[in-house]
């Protein structure tokens, strides 16, 4: 089995004497900044003035411009949206890098696809939590954590691995498990996971199930509970004990239906299309499309996002969740931490 590291395998001393700049205070940024601070590290957040800036100040974090935070830090974690990282790096981070600094990422996209080319005299590594930033924060506060991958692209100081592991421990990942990876593996598997399974595959499956029931004349509210709301309860069982734990809790009728009908929904053709998606990621075709979409100011992204938010499943869901305060309370208001309208 691949070596998995936990808190007791990691000495965080190497990071205690260093200043850490967290650039960005969105989903990942707020979680890294607050977790590291509460783990005893010296943190400054780098931002432009705006909603995230106000939120960071409200949270009691030291906030400066991206340039000033980068200048005073030894370890610079870039937690800006992937698509804006190259220009902000060029303008405000690169001119403030010193030999021996560490440049850190939570996703390998810009290094792997050559959108950021760092100087040779700095460490470059990634610490990539395998979960949404708001859960990186929530689980840390609960005394738990989200697993993370670490990978070294450049080790100019000879300390990159130690610093990466200390950082991963500081955000709480050492409570859940830390695994070594490469920038290539993290980038390709992360993009594949979010497109084929976690986000793209799941959204498409949920919507197709909902539409099938509604088009057959069933109540939209029943279809919502069946295909979206209950998914969380089923996924909790998967998370806690894998497929067998989920199958232990459901009825034998459901389990038989799972065995008989699951492979009719996701079949060899689906797997062939998954392989095409993976191939587009590996060849850089997906990255190129996303970079060009941003250069064109995101016309397709905006149109699709609008249509998706108007889908019947979203309208019904909004109404039903209003009546479930315990669900509403848990909802993540991304706008609280991110002011960029397109995010
Ligand atoms: N979301 C997630 O859970 C995960 C993300 N990652 C990676 O983490 C990185 C960050 O993603 P994510 O947390 O989703 O990002 P978000 O979109 O949630 O947050 C972006 C942050 O960057 C700030 N920002 C945007 N533009 C600028 C600018 N020009 N100058 C200064 N600050 C700016 C925003 O502040 P403002 O309010 O001013 O707009 C906001 O605080 C990415 O590399 C992503 O791939 C990795 C694992 C999971
Ligand atoms: C699953 C989406 C993700 O890769 C993540 C939360 O890990 C992301 O890029 O946000
Ligand atoms: Mg991910
Ligand atoms: Mg991702």
GROMACS .gro file of C-alpha atoms and ligand atoms in nm:
model
  403
    1UNK     CA    1   0.000   0.000   0.000
    2UNK     CA    2   0.117   0.356  -0.073
    3UNK     CA    3   0.267   0.524   0.233
    4UNK     CA    4   0.010   0.744   0.407
    5UNK     CA    5   0.144   0.997   0.658
    6UNK     CA    6  -0.032   1.119   0.972
    7UNK     CA    7   0.039   1.388   1.233
    8UNK     CA    8   0.277   1.169   1.434
    9UNK     CA    9   0.501   1.116   1.126
   10UNK     CA   10   0.548   1.491   1.073
   11UNK     CA   11   0.767   1.748   1.251
   12UNK     CA   12   0.628   2.094   1.188
   13UNK     CA   13   0.927   2.281   1.340
   14UNK     CA   14   1.068   2.376   0.998
   15UNK     CA   15   0.759   2.591   0.929
   16UNK     CA   16   0.742   2.756   1.271
   17UNK     CA   17   1.013   3.010   1.194
   18UNK     CA   18   0.862   3.102   0.856
   19UNK     CA   19   0.601   3.356   0.752
   20UNK     CA   20   0.323   3.210   0.538
   21UNK     CA   21   0.131   3.426   0.287
   22UNK     CA   22  -0.206   3.292   0.180
   23UNK     CA   23  -0.295   3.465  -0.146
   24UNK     CA   24  -0.675   3.462  -0.178
   25UNK     CA   25  -0.939   3.415   0.089
   26UNK     CA   26  -1.207   3.214  -0.091
   27UNK     CA   27  -1.307   2.852  -0.042
   28UNK     CA   28  -0.953   2.720   0.017
   29UNK     CA   29  -0.790   3.048   0.123
   30UNK     CA   30  -1.000   3.115   0.431
   31UNK     CA   31  -0.964   2.752   0.543
   32UNK     CA   32  -0.583   2.743   0.504
   33UNK     CA   33  -0.535   3.084   0.668
   34UNK     CA   34  -0.754   3.012   0.970
   35UNK     CA   35  -0.640   2.649   1.019
   36UNK     CA   36  -0.271   2.743   0.994
   37UNK     CA   37  -0.320   3.035   1.232
   38UNK     CA   38  -0.497   2.815   1.486
   39UNK     CA   39  -0.222   2.553   1.442
   40UNK     CA   40   0.023   2.820   1.568
   41UNK     CA   41   0.178   2.945   1.242
   42UNK     CA   42   0.250   3.304   1.139
   43UNK     CA   43   0.005   3.390   0.861
   44UNK     CA   44  -0.061   3.695   0.643
   45UNK     CA   45  -0.331   3.703   0.376
   46UNK     CA   46  -0.272   3.872   0.037
   47UNK     CA   47  -0.575   4.025  -0.137
   48UNK     CA   48  -0.720   4.315  -0.332
   49UNK     CA   49  -0.973   4.539  -0.151
   50UNK     CA   50  -1.322   4.390  -0.162
   51UNK     CA   51  -1.548   4.134  -0.006
   52UNK     CA   52  -1.278   3.877   0.077
   53UNK     CA   53  -1.062   4.151   0.228
   54UNK     CA   54  -1.349   4.262   0.454
   55UNK     CA   55  -1.421   3.901   0.556
   56UNK     CA   56  -1.056   3.833   0.640
   57UNK     CA   57  -1.040   4.148   0.854
   58UNK     CA   58  -1.364   4.044   1.025
   59UNK     CA   59  -1.206   3.702   1.096
   60UNK     CA   60  -0.911   3.872   1.266
   61UNK     CA   61  -0.653   3.782   1.004
   62UNK     CA   62  -0.364   4.011   0.907
   63UNK     CA   63  -0.443   4.131   0.550
   64UNK     CA   64  -0.216   4.310   0.301
   65UNK     CA   65  -0.195   4.361  -0.075
   66UNK     CA   66  -0.083   4.056  -0.273
   67UNK     CA   67   0.254   4.224  -0.340
   68UNK     CA   68   0.318   4.320   0.026
   69UNK     CA   69   0.210   3.981   0.164
   70UNK     CA   70   0.431   3.801  -0.092
   71UNK     CA   71   0.724   4.027  -0.015
   72UNK     CA   72   0.726   3.961   0.358
   73UNK     CA   73   0.656   3.587   0.339
   74UNK     CA   74   0.889   3.287   0.311
   75UNK     CA   75   0.612   3.052   0.199
   76UNK     CA   76   0.359   3.182  -0.056
   77UNK     CA   77   0.048   2.970  -0.111
   78UNK     CA   78  -0.148   3.078  -0.421
   79UNK     CA   79  -0.519   3.025  -0.355
   80UNK     CA   80  -0.658   3.246  -0.629
   81UNK     CA   81  -0.888   3.103  -0.897
   82UNK     CA   82  -0.670   2.898  -1.136
   83UNK     CA   83  -0.760   3.118  -1.433
   84UNK     CA   84  -0.639   3.442  -1.267
   85UNK     CA   85  -0.322   3.301  -1.114
   86UNK     CA   86  -0.082   3.358  -1.409
   87UNK     CA   87  -0.147   3.733  -1.444
   88UNK     CA   88  -0.150   3.802  -1.067
   89UNK     CA   89   0.165   3.593  -1.026
   90UNK     CA   90   0.346   3.794  -1.297
   91UNK     CA   91   0.231   4.129  -1.164
   92UNK     CA   92   0.248   4.097  -0.786
   93UNK     CA   93   0.414   3.773  -0.674
   94UNK     CA   94   0.709   3.705  -0.905
   95UNK     CA   95   0.870   4.050  -0.849
   96UNK     CA   96   0.862   3.983  -0.473
   97UNK     CA   97   1.008   3.632  -0.473
   98UNK     CA   98   1.344   3.581  -0.306
   99UNK     CA   99   1.582   3.289  -0.343
  100UNK     CA  100   1.488   3.018  -0.094
  101UNK     CA  101   1.119   3.114  -0.078
  102UNK     CA  102   0.856   2.848  -0.134
  103UNK     CA  103   0.584   2.888  -0.396
  104UNK     CA  104   0.291   2.662  -0.316
  105UNK     CA  105  -0.027   2.552  -0.497
  106UNK     CA  106  -0.339   2.360  -0.399
  107UNK     CA  107  -0.383   2.238  -0.757
  108UNK     CA  108  -0.113   2.177  -1.015
  109UNK     CA  109  -0.292   2.327  -1.320
  110UNK     CA  110  -0.075   2.634  -1.384
  111UNK     CA  111   0.258   2.464  -1.326
  112UNK     CA  112   0.168   2.146  -1.513
  113UNK     CA  113   0.028   2.336  -1.812
  114UNK     CA  114   0.318   2.587  -1.809
  115UNK     CA  115   0.104   2.893  -1.736
  116UNK     CA  116   0.336   2.986  -1.448
  117UNK     CA  117   0.711   2.930  -1.484
  118UNK     CA  118   0.884   2.997  -1.151
  119UNK     CA  119   1.252   3.088  -1.112
  120UNK     CA  120   1.491   2.800  -1.037
  121UNK     CA  121   1.599   2.929  -0.694
  122UNK     CA  122   1.266   2.882  -0.513
  123UNK     CA  123   1.097   2.567  -0.385
  124UNK     CA  124   0.779   2.481  -0.571
  125UNK     CA  125   0.537   2.227  -0.428
  126UNK     CA  126   0.170   2.154  -0.390
  127UNK     CA  127  -0.047   2.071  -0.093
  128UNK     CA  128  -0.382   1.974  -0.243
  129UNK     CA  129  -0.669   1.900  -0.006
  130UNK     CA  130  -0.899   1.631  -0.144
  131UNK     CA  131  -1.213   1.821  -0.051
  132UNK     CA  132  -1.388   2.159  -0.073
  133UNK     CA  133  -1.229   2.442   0.125
  134UNK     CA  134  -1.534   2.500   0.342
  135UNK     CA  135  -1.506   2.138   0.456
  136UNK     CA  136  -1.130   2.179   0.514
  137UNK     CA  137  -1.231   2.447   0.762
  138UNK     CA  138  -1.539   2.278   0.909
  139UNK     CA  139  -1.367   1.942   0.968
  140UNK     CA  140  -1.063   2.115   1.125
  141UNK     CA  141  -1.293   2.294   1.369
  142UNK     CA  142  -1.454   1.959   1.451
  143UNK     CA  143  -1.112   1.811   1.537
  144UNK     CA  144  -1.099   1.610   1.214
  145UNK     CA  145  -0.954   1.689   0.871
  146UNK     CA  146  -0.963   1.642   0.495
  147UNK     CA  147  -0.691   1.422   0.334
  148UNK     CA  148  -0.433   1.598   0.116
  149UNK     CA  149  -0.176   1.520  -0.149
  150UNK     CA  150   0.169   1.680  -0.152
  151UNK     CA  151   0.408   1.690  -0.445
  152UNK     CA  152   0.742   1.855  -0.511
  153UNK     CA  153   0.811   2.027  -0.844
  154UNK     CA  154   1.135   2.200  -0.744
  155UNK     CA  155   1.346   2.156  -0.430
  156UNK     CA  156   1.588   2.449  -0.434
  157UNK     CA  157   1.650   2.453  -0.056
  158UNK     CA  158   1.654   2.081   0.015
  159UNK     CA  159   1.372   2.147   0.262
  160UNK     CA  160   1.072   2.138   0.027
  161UNK     CA  161   0.936   1.803   0.146
  162UNK     CA  162   0.963   1.894   0.516
  163UNK     CA  163   0.794   2.231   0.460
  164UNK     CA  164   0.519   2.075   0.248
  165UNK     CA  165   0.443   1.813   0.513
  166UNK     CA  166   0.443   2.070   0.794
  167UNK     CA  167   0.203   2.285   0.590
  168UNK     CA  168  -0.027   1.988   0.525
  169UNK     CA  169  -0.026   1.909   0.897
  170UNK     CA  170  -0.103   2.274   0.976
  171UNK     CA  171  -0.424   2.271   0.773
  172UNK     CA  172  -0.539   1.952   0.947
  173UNK     CA  173  -0.468   1.700   0.670
  174UNK     CA  174  -0.245   1.492   0.898
  175UNK     CA  175  -0.555   1.385   1.091
  176UNK     CA  176  -0.697   1.224   0.774
  177UNK     CA  177  -0.393   1.114   0.573
  178UNK     CA  178  -0.129   1.274   0.349
  179UNK     CA  179  -0.003   1.105   0.031
  180UNK     CA  180   0.283   1.189  -0.203
  181UNK     CA  181   0.198   1.273  -0.566
  182UNK     CA  182   0.343   1.458  -0.865
  183UNK     CA  183   0.206   1.776  -1.027
  184UNK     CA  184   0.105   1.568  -1.327
  185UNK     CA  185  -0.082   1.307  -1.124
  186UNK     CA  186  -0.259   1.563  -0.903
  187UNK     CA  187  -0.361   1.782  -1.196
  188UNK     CA  188  -0.490   1.502  -1.416
  189UNK     CA  189  -0.668   1.303  -1.143
  190UNK     CA  190  -0.823   1.613  -0.985
  191UNK     CA  191  -0.958   1.738  -1.318
  192UNK     CA  192  -1.084   1.391  -1.405
  193UNK     CA  193  -1.248   1.338  -1.065
  194UNK     CA  194  -1.433   1.669  -1.067
  195UNK     CA  195  -1.546   1.633  -1.430
  196UNK     CA  196  -1.639   1.265  -1.452
  197UNK     CA  197  -1.752   1.173  -1.100
  198UNK     CA  198  -1.767   1.432  -0.822
  199UNK     CA  199  -1.919   1.735  -0.995
  200UNK     CA  200  -1.991   1.678  -1.365
  201UNK     CA  201  -2.093   1.311  -1.344
  202UNK     CA  202  -2.298   1.361  -1.029
  203UNK     CA  203  -2.478   1.675  -1.152
  204UNK     CA  204  -2.568   1.505  -1.479
  205UNK     CA  205  -2.686   1.188  -1.302
  206UNK     CA  206  -2.900   1.382  -1.053
  207UNK     CA  207  -3.058   1.599  -1.323
  208UNK     CA  208  -3.125   1.304  -1.555
  209UNK     CA  209  -3.291   1.110  -1.270
  210UNK     CA  210  -3.502   1.412  -1.170
  211UNK     CA  211  -3.607   1.483  -1.530
  212UNK     CA  212  -3.697   1.118  -1.593
  213UNK     CA  213  -3.936   1.114  -1.296
  214UNK     CA  214  -4.090   1.457  -1.365
  215UNK     CA  215  -4.137   1.380  -1.738
  216UNK     CA  216  -4.315   1.059  -1.633
  217UNK     CA  217  -4.567   1.269  -1.437
  218UNK     CA  218  -4.435   1.233  -1.081
  219UNK     CA  219  -4.431   1.533  -0.844
  220UNK     CA  220  -4.114   1.747  -0.876
  221UNK     CA  221  -4.085   1.762  -0.496
  222UNK     CA  222  -4.083   1.382  -0.472
  223UNK     CA  223  -3.826   1.367  -0.753
  224UNK     CA  224  -3.609   1.625  -0.573
  225UNK     CA  225  -3.609   1.431  -0.246
  226UNK     CA  226  -3.544   1.103  -0.427
  227UNK     CA  227  -3.265   1.212  -0.662
  228UNK     CA  228  -3.087   1.500  -0.485
  229UNK     CA  229  -3.166   1.537  -0.114
  230UNK     CA  230  -3.128   1.166  -0.032
  231UNK     CA  231  -2.801   1.146  -0.225
  232UNK     CA  232  -2.624   1.319   0.065
  233UNK     CA  233  -2.754   1.059   0.307
  234UNK     CA  234  -2.636   0.777   0.081
  235UNK     CA  235  -2.298   0.946   0.023
  236UNK     CA  236  -2.250   0.978   0.401
  237UNK     CA  237  -2.271   0.598   0.421
  238UNK     CA  238  -2.020   0.563   0.135
  239UNK     CA  239  -1.785   0.809   0.308
  240UNK     CA  240  -1.809   0.628   0.640
  241UNK     CA  241  -1.770   0.269   0.517
  242UNK     CA  242  -1.751   0.234   0.142
  243UNK     CA  243  -1.998   0.060  -0.089
  244UNK     CA  244  -2.052  -0.231   0.152
  245UNK     CA  245  -2.154   0.004   0.434
  246UNK     CA  246  -2.406   0.176   0.208
  247UNK     CA  247  -2.538  -0.160   0.091
  248UNK     CA  248  -2.563  -0.280   0.452
  249UNK     CA  249  -2.796   0.009   0.538
  250UNK     CA  250  -3.027  -0.003   0.237
  251UNK     CA  251  -3.298  -0.264   0.185
  252UNK     CA  252  -3.220  -0.591   0.007
  253UNK     CA  253  -3.462  -0.473  -0.264
  254UNK     CA  254  -3.252  -0.160  -0.316
  255UNK     CA  255  -2.933  -0.364  -0.315
  256UNK     CA  256  -3.068  -0.604  -0.581
  257UNK     CA  257  -3.180  -0.300  -0.786
  258UNK     CA  258  -2.832  -0.152  -0.744
  259UNK     CA  259  -2.672  -0.473  -0.881
  260UNK     CA  260  -2.922  -0.509  -1.168
  261UNK     CA  261  -2.979  -0.149  -1.282
  262UNK     CA  262  -2.660   0.039  -1.186
  263UNK     CA  263  -2.456  -0.121  -1.468
  264UNK     CA  264  -2.739  -0.037  -1.715
  265UNK     CA  265  -2.699   0.332  -1.629
  266UNK     CA  266  -2.318   0.349  -1.612
  267UNK     CA  267  -2.202   0.094  -1.867
  268UNK     CA  268  -1.902   0.027  -2.089
  269UNK     CA  269  -2.006   0.316  -2.318
  270UNK     CA  270  -2.001   0.552  -2.019
  271UNK     CA  271  -1.657   0.423  -1.930
  272UNK     CA  272  -1.540   0.478  -2.287
  273UNK     CA  273  -1.658   0.840  -2.263
  274UNK     CA  274  -1.480   0.873  -1.928
  275UNK     CA  275  -1.163   0.764  -2.109
  276UNK     CA  276  -1.221   1.038  -2.368
  277UNK     CA  277  -1.260   1.295  -2.091
  278UNK     CA  278  -0.935   1.171  -1.933
  279UNK     CA  279  -0.760   1.185  -2.268
  280UNK     CA  280  -0.868   1.548  -2.323
  281UNK     CA  281  -0.720   1.630  -1.983
  282UNK     CA  282  -0.395   1.443  -2.050
  283UNK     CA  283  -0.339   1.601  -2.392
  284UNK     CA  284  -0.407   1.953  -2.263
  285UNK     CA  285  -0.721   1.992  -2.479
  286UNK     CA  286  -0.941   2.065  -2.177
  287UNK     CA  287  -0.687   2.314  -2.033
  288UNK     CA  288  -0.660   2.492  -2.367
  289UNK     CA  289  -1.040   2.526  -2.391
  290UNK     CA  290  -1.064   2.668  -2.038
  291UNK     CA  291  -0.779   2.914  -2.097
  292UNK     CA  292  -0.938   3.035  -2.424
  293UNK     CA  293  -1.284   3.061  -2.262
  294UNK     CA  294  -1.132   3.295  -2.001
  295UNK     CA  295  -0.948   3.498  -2.264
  296UNK     CA  296  -1.286   3.549  -2.436
  297UNK     CA  297  -1.438   3.666  -2.104
  298UNK     CA  298  -1.632   3.343  -2.043
  299UNK     CA  299  -1.932   3.368  -2.282
  300UNK     CA  300  -2.019   2.995  -2.270
  301UNK     CA  301  -1.950   2.966  -1.895
  302UNK     CA  302  -2.191   3.253  -1.820
  303UNK     CA  303  -2.467   3.120  -2.047
  304UNK     CA  304  -2.449   2.766  -1.909
  305UNK     CA  305  -2.434   2.889  -1.548
  306UNK     CA  306  -2.751   3.096  -1.602
  307UNK     CA  307  -2.941   2.808  -1.763
  308UNK     CA  308  -2.833   2.569  -1.487
  309UNK     CA  309  -2.952   2.801  -1.210
  310UNK     CA  310  -3.294   2.818  -1.380
  311UNK     CA  311  -3.335   2.438  -1.401
  312UNK     CA  312  -3.652   2.312  -1.231
  313UNK     CA  313  -3.453   2.102  -0.982
  314UNK     CA  314  -3.289   2.421  -0.849
  315UNK     CA  315  -3.620   2.608  -0.819
  316UNK     CA  316  -3.792   2.320  -0.638
  317UNK     CA  317  -3.486   2.268  -0.418
  318UNK     CA  318  -3.473   2.632  -0.311
  319UNK     CA  319  -3.836   2.616  -0.200
  320UNK     CA  320  -3.798   2.289  -0.013
  321UNK     CA  321  -3.478   2.390   0.164
  322UNK     CA  322  -3.651   2.705   0.293
  323UNK     CA  323  -3.868   2.465   0.494
  324UNK     CA  324  -3.569   2.272   0.632
  325UNK     CA  325  -3.379   2.522   0.848
  326UNK     CA  326  -3.133   2.253   0.960
  327UNK     CA  327  -3.027   2.207   0.596
  328UNK     CA  328  -3.028   2.579   0.515
  329UNK     CA  329  -2.800   2.657   0.810
  330UNK     CA  330  -2.535   2.426   0.668
  331UNK     CA  331  -2.546   2.578   0.319
  332UNK     CA  332  -2.220   2.739   0.217
  333UNK     CA  333  -2.270   3.098   0.117
  334UNK     CA  334  -1.976   3.125  -0.118
  335UNK     CA  335  -2.056   3.493  -0.169
  336UNK     CA  336  -1.960   3.551   0.194
  337UNK     CA  337  -1.603   3.470   0.115
  338UNK     CA  338  -1.575   3.536  -0.257
  339UNK     CA  339  -1.674   3.862  -0.416
  340UNK     CA  340  -1.602   3.768  -0.775
  341UNK     CA  341  -1.945   3.750  -0.936
  342UNK     CA  342  -1.845   3.482  -1.178
  343UNK     CA  343  -1.747   3.251  -0.891
  344LIG     N1  344  -1.252   2.518  -0.409
  344LIG     C1  345  -1.190   2.412  -0.355
  344LIG     O1  346  -1.237   2.354  -0.258
  344LIG     C2  347  -1.061   2.363  -0.408
  344LIG     C3  348  -0.977   2.447  -0.478
  344LIG     N2  349  -0.850   2.406  -0.507
  344LIG     C4  350  -0.761   2.502  -0.571
  344LIG     O2  351  -0.741   2.612  -0.481
  344LIG     C5  352  -0.721   2.732  -0.557
  344LIG     C6  353  -0.820   2.837  -0.510
  344LIG     O3  354  -0.950   2.799  -0.549
  344LIG     P1  355  -1.080   2.844  -0.467
  344LIG     O4  356  -1.051   2.841  -0.321
  344LIG     O5  357  -1.193   2.765  -0.523
  344LIG     O6  358  -1.093   2.997  -0.512
  344LIG     P2  359  -1.215   3.097  -0.480
  344LIG     O7  360  -1.274   3.136  -0.611
  344LIG     O8  361  -1.304   3.039  -0.377
  344LIG     O9  362  -1.141   3.224  -0.412
  344LIG     C7  363  -1.065   3.311  -0.484
  344LIG     C8  364  -1.003   3.418  -0.394
  344LIG    O10  365  -0.913   3.490  -0.475
  344LIG     C9  366  -0.939   3.628  -0.459
  344LIG     N3  367  -0.907   3.701  -0.580
  344LIG    C10  368  -0.963   3.687  -0.704
  344LIG     N4  369  -0.905   3.772  -0.790
  344LIG    C11  370  -0.812   3.841  -0.719
  344LIG    C12  371  -0.721   3.946  -0.751
  344LIG     N5  372  -0.714   3.997  -0.876
  344LIG     N6  373  -0.638   3.994  -0.655
  344LIG    C13  374  -0.646   3.945  -0.531
  344LIG     N7  375  -0.731   3.845  -0.491
  344LIG    C14  376  -0.813   3.796  -0.586
  344LIG    C15  377  -1.088   3.638  -0.427
  344LIG    O11  378  -1.109   3.760  -0.360
  344LIG     P3  379  -1.221   3.869  -0.403
  344LIG    O12  380  -1.328   3.858  -0.298
  344LIG    O13  381  -1.149   4.000  -0.398
  344LIG    O14  382  -1.268   3.831  -0.541
  344LIG    C16  383  -1.104   3.517  -0.337
  344LIG    O15  384  -1.068   3.550  -0.205
  344LIG    C17  385  -0.731   2.691  -0.703
  344LIG    O16  386  -0.603   2.660  -0.747
  344LIG    C18  387  -0.817   2.564  -0.698
  344LIG    O17  388  -0.799   2.476  -0.807
  344LIG    C19  389  -0.799   2.286  -0.468
  344LIG    C20  390  -0.878   2.198  -0.399
  344LIG    C21  391  -1.018   2.225  -0.375
  345LIG     C1  392  -1.416   1.843  -0.667
  345LIG     C2  393  -1.381   1.984  -0.705
  345LIG     C3  394  -1.243   2.029  -0.660
  345LIG     O1  395  -1.144   1.955  -0.730
  345LIG     C4  396  -1.230   2.001  -0.513
  345LIG     C5  397  -1.323   2.064  -0.417
  345LIG     O2  398  -1.150   1.918  -0.475
  345LIG     C6  399  -1.226   2.178  -0.695
  345LIG     O3  400  -1.145   2.209  -0.784
  345LIG     O4  401  -1.296   2.261  -0.636
  346LIG    MG1  402  -1.023   1.841  -0.607
  347LIG    MG1  403  -1.019   2.072  -0.862
   0.00000   0.00000   0.00000
